[in-house]
Amino acid sequence: MRALSILRLRSVFDGRVIAPSDADYDEARTVFYGSFDRRPALIVRARNASDVSRAVSLARESGLELAVRSGGHSPAGHGVSEGGIVLDLSEMKALELDVERCTAWAETGLTAGEYTSATGAREVATGFGDAGSVGIGGITLAGGIGYLVRKYGLTIDNVLAAEIVTANGRLLRTDAETHPDLFWAIRGGGGNFGVVTRFRFRLHAVDTILGGMLMLPATPEIITSFVAAADAAPEELSTIANIMMAPPMPGLPTAARGTLVMMVRMVYSGDAQAGARAIAPFRALAEPFVDTVKPMHYAEMYAHDEGRHPLLALHAMFVGDLDRGMAQSIVERLPTSSARMAAVEIRVLGGAMARVSAGATAFAHRGARIALSVAAMYEHPSEAATHQSWVDDVAAILGRRESGVYVGFLRDEGEARIRKAYPEATWDRLVAIKNRYDPANLFHLNQNVRPHWQRSTRAADDAAA
Ligand SMILES: Cc1cc2nc3c(=O)[nH]c(=O)nc-3n(C[C@H](O)[C@H](O)[C@H](O)COP(=O)(O)OP(=O)(O)OC[C@H]3O[C@@H](n4cnc5c(N)ncnc54)[C@H](O)[C@@H]3O)c2cc1C
């Protein structure tokens, strides 16, 4: 590896090159989750596609590990590398809206919240997830399950084209006709194939929605009835429910304090009266402790983002059902966590997401009925093992019918878990495309699909060991 001259690099890049001696180095190396205290050799804040290409070539030639960061929310901490190069896209935020043709070219430094505020001003939207601070780069490459998933599908179902710098440093345009294999792979295959500089998204007419949060008591009956109601709801309605001990919040009724509650965030995108009818069954599950569901601009759903740098223990999975026994376990186990906050999240899927065939994109779990996550947020790194062990115990109980996992919700859990995100046929196709576009596995700090030669080398190593 050649010694890197920061001065020389600064003259090469249009964007900033941040080194350990810079005053804002610590801030620049920090990612969303507080568990990752890594010190890269340098951080390149790319300003344009040429900078991205230069950074990719620099990583290839120097041998330094490359971390690619859009919004920095990877639960695996893949947005920062120890001793390597961080390619930070957060200053690439250009957005070109073509409202007449219902499309948008968006650079991948935008967050979901920034994109949605800008499109919301023109009464259109593309669906991302439930947090505005998540980067559109990472969420789109993973799939994108959010408030519009039942109505308009995953984020990737609304990707029309992309521009991507591949391992050789070249900028390629990809869509259904151009490099179709690459276009297939980047819709669910994560950052394995290159650095996407911008996506072309489909926009939908979404302005005033019926949205907000219902806080209900969490009993086994109410949890299972909620799942049935979310399943039966029209596709205009998508819900994300979190079961947890009632958090301290202004306006929390006394009756809710110290009890287990279900916080159901929901978006109905469609006619307001039909929306009120669709939400009625949820309001009828129990007298809500809190009900903030009302007409609002879609972008307001991103108004209250979570605090920064939590420490997180997590196990995510898809399950085919959530029966009475599972609901009972949730209610019994949640109060036993010693974490600052422990939760079981339930996303009932279906609708437009499920109508896309399993082979159409690298996200194959189209028939998954429920995305379920067990999570614990805690205060001190020394508690990590305790909380992950609690999470794993609860996940083992709930995951008896686990049918896979969403790659965007994986921590650093090893290849066996990555394989659960991709059924065999998808995996084989991803490996073949990886062989073609990144045979040296330059892009490996991700939920990695190793190219074929690395797999055989690894197998030989394993056999020799
Ligand atoms: C608070 C929170 C809420 C979330 N909610 C949802 C949700 O509702 N729905 C959902 O689907 N997911 C959700 N996620 C998961 C999220 O989509 C993934 O963690 C995603 O990878 C984060 O994207 P990012 O750009 O912010 O992260 P980063 O850490 O910047 O990127 C994650 C990885 O994606 C790759 N990557 C990112 N940008 C690029 C690019 N431009 N080109 C190539 N590779 C790139 C890299 O491998 C990188 O390591 C949530 C995560 C958090 C922390």
PDB file of N, CA, C and O and ligand atoms in Angstrom, residues 31-33 67-75 77-79 89 108 128-131 133-146 190-192 194-197 199 240 306 347 406 408-409 445-447, ligand 1:
ATOM      1  N   VAL A  31     -21.178   7.487  12.834  1.00  0.00           N
ATOM      2  CA  VAL A  31     -22.377   7.031  12.132  1.00  0.00           C
ATOM      3  C   VAL A  31     -23.566   7.025  13.099  1.00  0.00           C
ATOM      4  O   VAL A  31     -23.419   7.360  14.277  1.00  0.00           O
ATOM      5  N   PHE A  32     -24.722   6.667  12.589  1.00  0.00           N
ATOM      6  CA  PHE A  32     -25.952   6.791  13.386  1.00  0.00           C
ATOM      7  C   PHE A  32     -25.893   5.964  14.675  1.00  0.00           C
ATOM      8  O   PHE A  32     -26.163   6.471  15.766  1.00  0.00           O
ATOM      9  N   TYR A  33     -25.524   4.694  14.562  1.00  0.00           N
ATOM     10  CA  TYR A  33     -25.498   3.863  15.767  1.00  0.00           C
ATOM     11  C   TYR A  33     -24.204   4.087  16.540  1.00  0.00           C
ATOM     12  O   TYR A  33     -23.120   4.168  15.961  1.00  0.00           O
ATOM     13  N   ALA A  67     -15.393   2.074   2.766  1.00  0.00           N
ATOM     14  CA  ALA A  67     -16.750   2.111   3.332  1.00  0.00           C
ATOM     15  C   ALA A  67     -17.539   3.154   2.546  1.00  0.00           C
ATOM     16  O   ALA A  67     -17.062   4.266   2.340  1.00  0.00           O
ATOM     17  N   VAL A  68     -18.734   2.780   2.105  1.00  0.00           N
ATOM     18  CA  VAL A  68     -19.573   3.704   1.336  1.00  0.00           C
ATOM     19  C   VAL A  68     -20.733   4.124   2.227  1.00  0.00           C
ATOM     20  O   VAL A  68     -21.429   3.284   2.782  1.00  0.00           O
ATOM     21  N   ARG A  69     -20.893   5.419   2.358  1.00  0.00           N
ATOM     22  CA  ARG A  69     -21.910   5.925   3.290  1.00  0.00           C
ATOM     23  C   ARG A  69     -22.853   6.915   2.620  1.00  0.00           C
ATOM     24  O   ARG A  69     -22.433   7.862   1.990  1.00  0.00           O
ATOM     25  N   SER A  70     -24.136   6.644   2.775  1.00  0.00           N
ATOM     26  CA  SER A  70     -25.149   7.607   2.316  1.00  0.00           C
ATOM     27  C   SER A  70     -25.691   8.317   3.550  1.00  0.00           C
ATOM     28  O   SER A  70     -25.279   9.426   3.877  1.00  0.00           O
ATOM     29  N   GLY A  71     -26.579   7.676   4.300  1.00  0.00           N
ATOM     30  CA  GLY A  71     -27.125   8.302   5.516  1.00  0.00           C
ATOM     31  C   GLY A  71     -26.479   7.793   6.800  1.00  0.00           C
ATOM     32  O   GLY A  71     -26.797   8.266   7.886  1.00  0.00           O
ATOM     33  N   GLY A  72     -25.623   6.780   6.706  1.00  0.00           N
ATOM     34  CA  GLY A  72     -24.882   6.274   7.865  1.00  0.00           C
ATOM     35  C   GLY A  72     -25.708   5.463   8.851  1.00  0.00           C
ATOM     36  O   GLY A  72     -25.309   5.281   9.997  1.00  0.00           O
ATOM     37  N   HIS A  73     -26.844   4.900   8.426  1.00  0.00           N
ATOM     38  CA  HIS A  73     -27.737   4.207   9.361  1.00  0.00           C
ATOM     39  C   HIS A  73     -27.572   2.692   9.386  1.00  0.00           C
ATOM     40  O   HIS A  73     -28.378   1.995  10.000  1.00  0.00           O
ATOM     41  N   SER A  74     -26.559   2.165   8.732  1.00  0.00           N
ATOM     42  CA  SER A  74     -26.408   0.710   8.711  1.00  0.00           C
ATOM     43  C   SER A  74     -26.359   0.132  10.124  1.00  0.00           C
ATOM     44  O   SER A  74     -25.499   0.534  10.923  1.00  0.00           O
ATOM     45  N   PRO A  75     -27.241  -0.819  10.460  1.00  0.00           N
ATOM     46  CA  PRO A  75     -27.168  -1.445  11.790  1.00  0.00           C
ATOM     47  C   PRO A  75     -25.887  -2.250  11.975  1.00  0.00           C
ATOM     48  O   PRO A  75     -25.549  -2.638  13.083  1.00  0.00           O
ATOM     49  N   GLY A  77     -22.956  -1.004  10.976  1.00  0.00           N
ATOM     50  CA  GLY A  77     -21.862  -0.028  11.009  1.00  0.00           C
ATOM     51  C   GLY A  77     -21.037  -0.016   9.732  1.00  0.00           C
ATOM     52  O   GLY A  77     -19.873   0.383   9.736  1.00  0.00           O
ATOM     53  N   HIS A  78     -21.654  -0.405   8.618  1.00  0.00           N
ATOM     54  CA  HIS A  78     -20.886  -0.505   7.382  1.00  0.00           C
ATOM     55  C   HIS A  78     -20.509   0.850   6.787  1.00  0.00           C
ATOM     56  O   HIS A  78     -19.763   0.904   5.811  1.00  0.00           O
ATOM     57  N   GLY A  79     -20.986   1.914   7.367  1.00  0.00           N
ATOM     58  CA  GLY A  79     -20.658   3.249   6.851  1.00  0.00           C
ATOM     59  C   GLY A  79     -19.336   3.799   7.344  1.00  0.00           C
ATOM     60  O   GLY A  79     -18.993   4.949   7.015  1.00  0.00           O
ATOM     61  N   LEU A  89     -21.244  10.282   0.944  1.00  0.00           N
ATOM     62  CA  LEU A  89     -21.994  10.895  -0.162  1.00  0.00           C
ATOM     63  C   LEU A  89     -22.905  12.022   0.304  1.00  0.00           C
ATOM     64  O   LEU A  89     -23.687  12.565  -0.469  1.00  0.00           O
ATOM     65  N   THR A 108     -27.604  10.349  -4.102  1.00  0.00           N
ATOM     66  CA  THR A 108     -27.772   9.444  -2.962  1.00  0.00           C
ATOM     67  C   THR A 108     -27.286  10.013  -1.623  1.00  0.00           C
ATOM     68  O   THR A 108     -27.308   9.317  -0.614  1.00  0.00           O
ATOM     69  N   PHE A 128     -40.181   5.609   1.143  1.00  0.00           N
ATOM     70  CA  PHE A 128     -38.943   5.072   1.733  1.00  0.00           C
ATOM     71  C   PHE A 128     -39.348   4.337   3.011  1.00  0.00           C
ATOM     72  O   PHE A 128     -40.277   3.536   2.978  1.00  0.00           O
ATOM     73  N   GLY A 129     -38.683   4.613   4.149  1.00  0.00           N
ATOM     74  CA  GLY A 129     -39.000   3.864   5.355  1.00  0.00           C
ATOM     75  C   GLY A 129     -39.732   4.713   6.365  1.00  0.00           C
ATOM     76  O   GLY A 129     -40.490   5.616   6.014  1.00  0.00           O
ATOM     77  N   ASP A 130     -39.471   4.448   7.655  1.00  0.00           N
ATOM     78  CA  ASP A 130     -40.208   5.153   8.708  1.00  0.00           C
ATOM     79  C   ASP A 130     -39.380   6.264   9.351  1.00  0.00           C
ATOM     80  O   ASP A 130     -39.862   6.929  10.260  1.00  0.00           O
ATOM     81  N   ALA A 131     -38.116   6.445   8.906  1.00  0.00           N
ATOM     82  CA  ALA A 131     -37.274   7.469   9.537  1.00  0.00           C
ATOM     83  C   ALA A 131     -36.717   8.409   8.477  1.00  0.00           C
ATOM     84  O   ALA A 131     -36.125   7.957   7.483  1.00  0.00           O
ATOM     85  N   SER A 133     -34.223  10.394   8.661  1.00  0.00           N
ATOM     86  CA  SER A 133     -32.761  10.564   8.640  1.00  0.00           C
ATOM     87  C   SER A 133     -32.029   9.444   7.899  1.00  0.00           C
ATOM     88  O   SER A 133     -30.827   9.534   7.670  1.00  0.00           O
ATOM     89  N   VAL A 134     -32.736   8.392   7.517  1.00  0.00           N
ATOM     90  CA  VAL A 134     -32.111   7.299   6.758  1.00  0.00           C
ATOM     91  C   VAL A 134     -31.735   7.810   5.357  1.00  0.00           C
ATOM     92  O   VAL A 134     -32.469   8.557   4.735  1.00  0.00           O
ATOM     93  N   GLY A 135     -30.571   7.387   4.862  1.00  0.00           N
ATOM     94  CA  GLY A 135     -30.131   7.807   3.532  1.00  0.00           C
ATOM     95  C   GLY A 135     -30.875   7.061   2.437  1.00  0.00           C
ATOM     96  O   GLY A 135     -31.115   5.862   2.560  1.00  0.00           O
ATOM     97  N   ILE A 136     -31.174   7.777   1.354  1.00  0.00           N
ATOM     98  CA  ILE A 136     -31.890   7.086   0.262  1.00  0.00           C
ATOM     99  C   ILE A 136     -30.973   6.070  -0.427  1.00  0.00           C
ATOM    100  O   ILE A 136     -31.461   5.151  -1.065  1.00  0.00           O
ATOM    101  N   GLY A 137     -29.654   6.216  -0.257  1.00  0.00           N
ATOM    102  CA  GLY A 137     -28.731   5.254  -0.875  1.00  0.00           C
ATOM    103  C   GLY A 137     -28.891   3.876  -0.271  1.00  0.00           C
ATOM    104  O   GLY A 137     -29.214   2.904  -0.962  1.00  0.00           O
ATOM    105  N   GLY A 138     -28.704   3.781   1.037  1.00  0.00           N
ATOM    106  CA  GLY A 138     -28.738   2.482   1.703  1.00  0.00           C
ATOM    107  C   GLY A 138     -30.112   1.846   1.675  1.00  0.00           C
ATOM    108  O   GLY A 138     -30.244   0.643   1.416  1.00  0.00           O
ATOM    109  N   ILE A 139     -31.140   2.641   1.925  1.00  0.00           N
ATOM    110  CA  ILE A 139     -32.482   2.028   2.010  1.00  0.00           C
ATOM    111  C   ILE A 139     -32.931   1.530   0.651  1.00  0.00           C
ATOM    112  O   ILE A 139     -33.526   0.457   0.532  1.00  0.00           O
ATOM    113  N   THR A 140     -32.609   2.273  -0.396  1.00  0.00           N
ATOM    114  CA  THR A 140     -33.070   1.836  -1.716  1.00  0.00           C
ATOM    115  C   THR A 140     -32.334   0.564  -2.133  1.00  0.00           C
ATOM    116  O   THR A 140     -32.951  -0.389  -2.629  1.00  0.00           O
ATOM    117  N   LEU A 141     -31.040   0.519  -1.903  1.00  0.00           N
ATOM    118  CA  LEU A 141     -30.285  -0.671  -2.308  1.00  0.00           C
ATOM    119  C   LEU A 141     -30.738  -1.911  -1.531  1.00  0.00           C
ATOM    120  O   LEU A 141     -30.629  -3.037  -2.017  1.00  0.00           O
ATOM    121  N   ALA A 142     -31.253  -1.707  -0.307  1.00  0.00           N
ATOM    122  CA  ALA A 142     -31.721  -2.845   0.495  1.00  0.00           C
ATOM    123  C   ALA A 142     -33.121  -3.297   0.073  1.00  0.00           C
ATOM    124  O   ALA A 142     -33.458  -4.471   0.154  1.00  0.00           O
ATOM    125  N   GLY A 143     -33.950  -2.375  -0.335  1.00  0.00           N
ATOM    126  CA  GLY A 143     -35.332  -2.706  -0.723  1.00  0.00           C
ATOM    127  C   GLY A 143     -36.271  -1.541  -0.441  1.00  0.00           C
ATOM    128  O   GLY A 143     -36.886  -0.985  -1.323  1.00  0.00           O
ATOM    129  N   GLY A 144     -36.366  -1.198   0.883  1.00  0.00           N
ATOM    130  CA  GLY A 144     -37.176  -0.040   1.255  1.00  0.00           C
ATOM    131  C   GLY A 144     -38.605  -0.411   1.619  1.00  0.00           C
ATOM    132  O   GLY A 144     -39.481  -0.485   0.763  1.00  0.00           O
ATOM    133  N   ILE A 145     -38.827  -0.664   2.918  1.00  0.00           N
ATOM    134  CA  ILE A 145     -40.160  -1.040   3.416  1.00  0.00           C
ATOM    135  C   ILE A 145     -40.667   0.116   4.267  1.00  0.00           C
ATOM    136  O   ILE A 145     -40.110   0.376   5.343  1.00  0.00           O
ATOM    137  N   GLY A 146     -41.702   0.794   3.830  1.00  0.00           N
ATOM    138  CA  GLY A 146     -42.137   1.960   4.600  1.00  0.00           C
ATOM    139  C   GLY A 146     -43.635   2.200   4.594  1.00  0.00           C
ATOM    140  O   GLY A 146     -44.436   1.273   4.422  1.00  0.00           O
ATOM    141  N   GLY A 190     -28.039  -4.571  -2.158  1.00  0.00           N
ATOM    142  CA  GLY A 190     -27.183  -3.720  -1.327  1.00  0.00           C
ATOM    143  C   GLY A 190     -26.040  -3.104  -2.125  1.00  0.00           C
ATOM    144  O   GLY A 190     -26.081  -2.999  -3.355  1.00  0.00           O
ATOM    145  N   GLY A 191     -24.989  -2.720  -1.379  1.00  0.00           N
ATOM    146  CA  GLY A 191     -23.884  -1.978  -1.992  1.00  0.00           C
ATOM    147  C   GLY A 191     -22.815  -2.857  -2.606  1.00  0.00           C
ATOM    148  O   GLY A 191     -21.674  -2.426  -2.776  1.00  0.00           O
ATOM    149  N   ASN A 192     -23.155  -4.084  -2.981  1.00  0.00           N
ATOM    150  CA  ASN A 192     -22.158  -5.050  -3.458  1.00  0.00           C
ATOM    151  C   ASN A 192     -21.606  -4.766  -4.848  1.00  0.00           C
ATOM    152  O   ASN A 192     -20.582  -5.322  -5.225  1.00  0.00           O
ATOM    153  N   GLY A 194     -21.302  -1.597  -6.616  1.00  0.00           N
ATOM    154  CA  GLY A 194     -20.744  -0.304  -6.976  1.00  0.00           C
ATOM    155  C   GLY A 194     -21.361   0.792  -6.118  1.00  0.00           C
ATOM    156  O   GLY A 194     -22.141   0.510  -5.204  1.00  0.00           O
ATOM    157  N   VAL A 195     -20.994   2.016  -6.433  1.00  0.00           N
ATOM    158  CA  VAL A 195     -21.521   3.161  -5.672  1.00  0.00           C
ATOM    159  C   VAL A 195     -22.559   3.867  -6.536  1.00  0.00           C
ATOM    160  O   VAL A 195     -22.221   4.426  -7.595  1.00  0.00           O
ATOM    161  N   VAL A 196     -23.787   3.821  -6.093  1.00  0.00           N
ATOM    162  CA  VAL A 196     -24.841   4.509  -6.845  1.00  0.00           C
ATOM    163  C   VAL A 196     -24.739   6.001  -6.544  1.00  0.00           C
ATOM    164  O   VAL A 196     -24.778   6.415  -5.383  1.00  0.00           O
ATOM    165  N   THR A 197     -24.575   6.788  -7.595  1.00  0.00           N
ATOM    166  CA  THR A 197     -24.476   8.239  -7.392  1.00  0.00           C
ATOM    167  C   THR A 197     -25.852   8.879  -7.427  1.00  0.00           C
ATOM    168  O   THR A 197     -26.102   9.851  -6.731  1.00  0.00           O
ATOM    169  N   PHE A 199     -30.307   7.890  -8.296  1.00  0.00           N
ATOM    170  CA  PHE A 199     -31.408   7.012  -8.723  1.00  0.00           C
ATOM    171  C   PHE A 199     -32.444   7.847  -9.463  1.00  0.00           C
ATOM    172  O   PHE A 199     -32.667   9.017  -9.128  1.00  0.00           O
ATOM    173  N   ILE A 240     -47.012   0.416  10.976  1.00  0.00           N
ATOM    174  CA  ILE A 240     -45.792  -0.067  11.645  1.00  0.00           C
ATOM    175  C   ILE A 240     -46.083   0.012  13.141  1.00  0.00           C
ATOM    176  O   ILE A 240     -46.302   1.100  13.677  1.00  0.00           O
ATOM    177  N   GLU A 306     -35.874   9.559  15.546  1.00  0.00           N
ATOM    178  CA  GLU A 306     -35.278   9.062  16.783  1.00  0.00           C
ATOM    179  C   GLU A 306     -33.993   9.819  17.096  1.00  0.00           C
ATOM    180  O   GLU A 306     -33.367  10.382  16.210  1.00  0.00           O
ATOM    181  N   ARG A 347     -44.539  -5.262  11.204  1.00  0.00           N
ATOM    182  CA  ARG A 347     -44.968  -4.609   9.964  1.00  0.00           C
ATOM    183  C   ARG A 347     -45.734  -5.637   9.148  1.00  0.00           C
ATOM    184  O   ARG A 347     -45.128  -6.611   8.658  1.00  0.00           O
ATOM    185  N   TYR A 406     -34.981  -9.390   6.152  1.00  0.00           N
ATOM    186  CA  TYR A 406     -34.781  -8.233   5.277  1.00  0.00           C
ATOM    187  C   TYR A 406     -33.339  -7.766   5.434  1.00  0.00           C
ATOM    188  O   TYR A 406     -32.891  -7.485   6.557  1.00  0.00           O
ATOM    189  N   GLY A 408     -31.833  -5.077   4.946  1.00  0.00           N
ATOM    190  CA  GLY A 408     -31.645  -3.738   5.527  1.00  0.00           C
ATOM    191  C   GLY A 408     -31.697  -3.724   7.046  1.00  0.00           C
ATOM    192  O   GLY A 408     -31.293  -2.742   7.676  1.00  0.00           O
ATOM    193  N   PHE A 409     -32.221  -4.800   7.644  1.00  0.00           N
ATOM    194  CA  PHE A 409     -32.329  -4.861   9.106  1.00  0.00           C
ATOM    195  C   PHE A 409     -31.273  -5.791   9.715  1.00  0.00           C
ATOM    196  O   PHE A 409     -31.359  -6.133  10.894  1.00  0.00           O
ATOM    197  N   LEU A 445     -17.521  -4.146   2.385  1.00  0.00           N
ATOM    198  CA  LEU A 445     -18.013  -3.700   3.695  1.00  0.00           C
ATOM    199  C   LEU A 445     -19.509  -3.449   3.563  1.00  0.00           C
ATOM    200  O   LEU A 445     -19.993  -2.320   3.450  1.00  0.00           O
ATOM    201  N   ASN A 446     -20.244  -4.527   3.518  1.00  0.00           N
ATOM    202  CA  ASN A 446     -21.697  -4.512   3.320  1.00  0.00           C
ATOM    203  C   ASN A 446     -22.204  -5.906   3.683  1.00  0.00           C
ATOM    204  O   ASN A 446     -21.418  -6.719   4.168  1.00  0.00           O
ATOM    205  N   GLN A 447     -23.454  -6.172   3.448  1.00  0.00           N
ATOM    206  CA  GLN A 447     -23.939  -7.551   3.660  1.00  0.00           C
ATOM    207  C   GLN A 447     -23.419  -8.315   2.450  1.00  0.00           C
ATOM    208  O   GLN A 447     -24.054  -8.378   1.400  1.00  0.00           O
TER     209      GLN A 447
HETATM  210  C1  LIG B   1     -33.656   4.458  12.667  1.00  0.00           C
HETATM  211  C2  LIG B   1     -33.717   3.529  11.489  1.00  0.00           C
HETATM  212  C3  LIG B   1     -34.925   3.301  10.875  1.00  0.00           C
HETATM  213  C4  LIG B   1     -35.005   2.463   9.760  1.00  0.00           C
HETATM  214  N1  LIG B   1     -36.227   2.260   9.180  1.00  0.00           N
HETATM  215  C5  LIG B   1     -36.297   1.538   8.047  1.00  0.00           C
HETATM  216  C6  LIG B   1     -37.540   1.363   7.392  1.00  0.00           C
HETATM  217  O1  LIG B   1     -38.577   1.831   7.844  1.00  0.00           O
HETATM  218  N2  LIG B   1     -37.563   0.645   6.255  1.00  0.00           N
HETATM  219  C7  LIG B   1     -36.436   0.095   5.708  1.00  0.00           C
HETATM  220  O2  LIG B   1     -36.527  -0.504   4.643  1.00  0.00           O
HETATM  221  N3  LIG B   1     -35.250   0.210   6.328  1.00  0.00           N
HETATM  222  C8  LIG B   1     -35.153   0.908   7.477  1.00  0.00           C
HETATM  223  N4  LIG B   1     -33.964   1.020   8.129  1.00  0.00           N
HETATM  224  C9  LIG B   1     -32.822   0.265   7.628  1.00  0.00           C
HETATM  225  C10 LIG B   1     -32.088   1.075   6.578  1.00  0.00           C
HETATM  226  O3  LIG B   1     -32.813   1.087   5.379  1.00  0.00           O
HETATM  227  C11 LIG B   1     -30.723   0.472   6.291  1.00  0.00           C
HETATM  228  O4  LIG B   1     -29.963   0.436   7.463  1.00  0.00           O
HETATM  229  C12 LIG B   1     -29.994   1.265   5.217  1.00  0.00           C
HETATM  230  O5  LIG B   1     -28.864   0.550   4.761  1.00  0.00           O
HETATM  231  C13 LIG B   1     -29.534   2.599   5.757  1.00  0.00           C
HETATM  232  O6  LIG B   1     -29.156   3.407   4.706  1.00  0.00           O
HETATM  233  P1  LIG B   1     -28.154   4.607   4.955  1.00  0.00           P
HETATM  234  O7  LIG B   1     -27.794   5.115   3.623  1.00  0.00           O
HETATM  235  O8  LIG B   1     -28.698   5.548   5.950  1.00  0.00           O
HETATM  236  O9  LIG B   1     -26.946   3.855   5.650  1.00  0.00           O
HETATM  237  P2  LIG B   1     -25.390   3.745   5.312  1.00  0.00           P
HETATM  238  O10 LIG B   1     -24.797   3.194   6.551  1.00  0.00           O
HETATM  239  O11 LIG B   1     -24.879   5.010   4.779  1.00  0.00           O
HETATM  240  O12 LIG B   1     -25.376   2.690   4.168  1.00  0.00           O
HETATM  241  C14 LIG B   1     -25.621   1.344   4.438  1.00  0.00           C
HETATM  242  C15 LIG B   1     -24.894   0.516   3.411  1.00  0.00           C
HETATM  243  O13 LIG B   1     -25.553   0.672   2.165  1.00  0.00           O
HETATM  244  C16 LIG B   1     -24.599   0.766   1.129  1.00  0.00           C
HETATM  245  N5  LIG B   1     -24.747   2.067   0.502  1.00  0.00           N
HETATM  246  C17 LIG B   1     -25.308   3.181   0.998  1.00  0.00           C
HETATM  247  N6  LIG B   1     -25.367   4.126   0.053  1.00  0.00           N
HETATM  248  C18 LIG B   1     -24.802   3.592  -1.048  1.00  0.00           C
HETATM  249  C19 LIG B   1     -24.603   4.058  -2.367  1.00  0.00           C
HETATM  250  N7  LIG B   1     -25.001   5.265  -2.754  1.00  0.00           N
HETATM  251  N8  LIG B   1     -24.011   3.221  -3.265  1.00  0.00           N
HETATM  252  C20 LIG B   1     -23.614   1.994  -2.905  1.00  0.00           C
HETATM  253  N9  LIG B   1     -23.795   1.490  -1.675  1.00  0.00           N
HETATM  254  C21 LIG B   1     -24.389   2.286  -0.765  1.00  0.00           C
HETATM  255  C22 LIG B   1     -23.252   0.532   1.726  1.00  0.00           C
HETATM  256  O14 LIG B   1     -22.935  -0.829   1.684  1.00  0.00           O
HETATM  257  C23 LIG B   1     -23.472   0.955   3.153  1.00  0.00           C
HETATM  258  O15 LIG B   1     -22.572   0.329   3.998  1.00  0.00           O
HETATM  259  C24 LIG B   1     -33.845   1.829   9.257  1.00  0.00           C
HETATM  260  C25 LIG B   1     -32.619   2.042   9.890  1.00  0.00           C
HETATM  261  C26 LIG B   1     -32.558   2.883  10.995  1.00  0.00           C
HETATM  262  C27 LIG B   1     -31.247   3.096  11.667  1.00  0.00           C
END
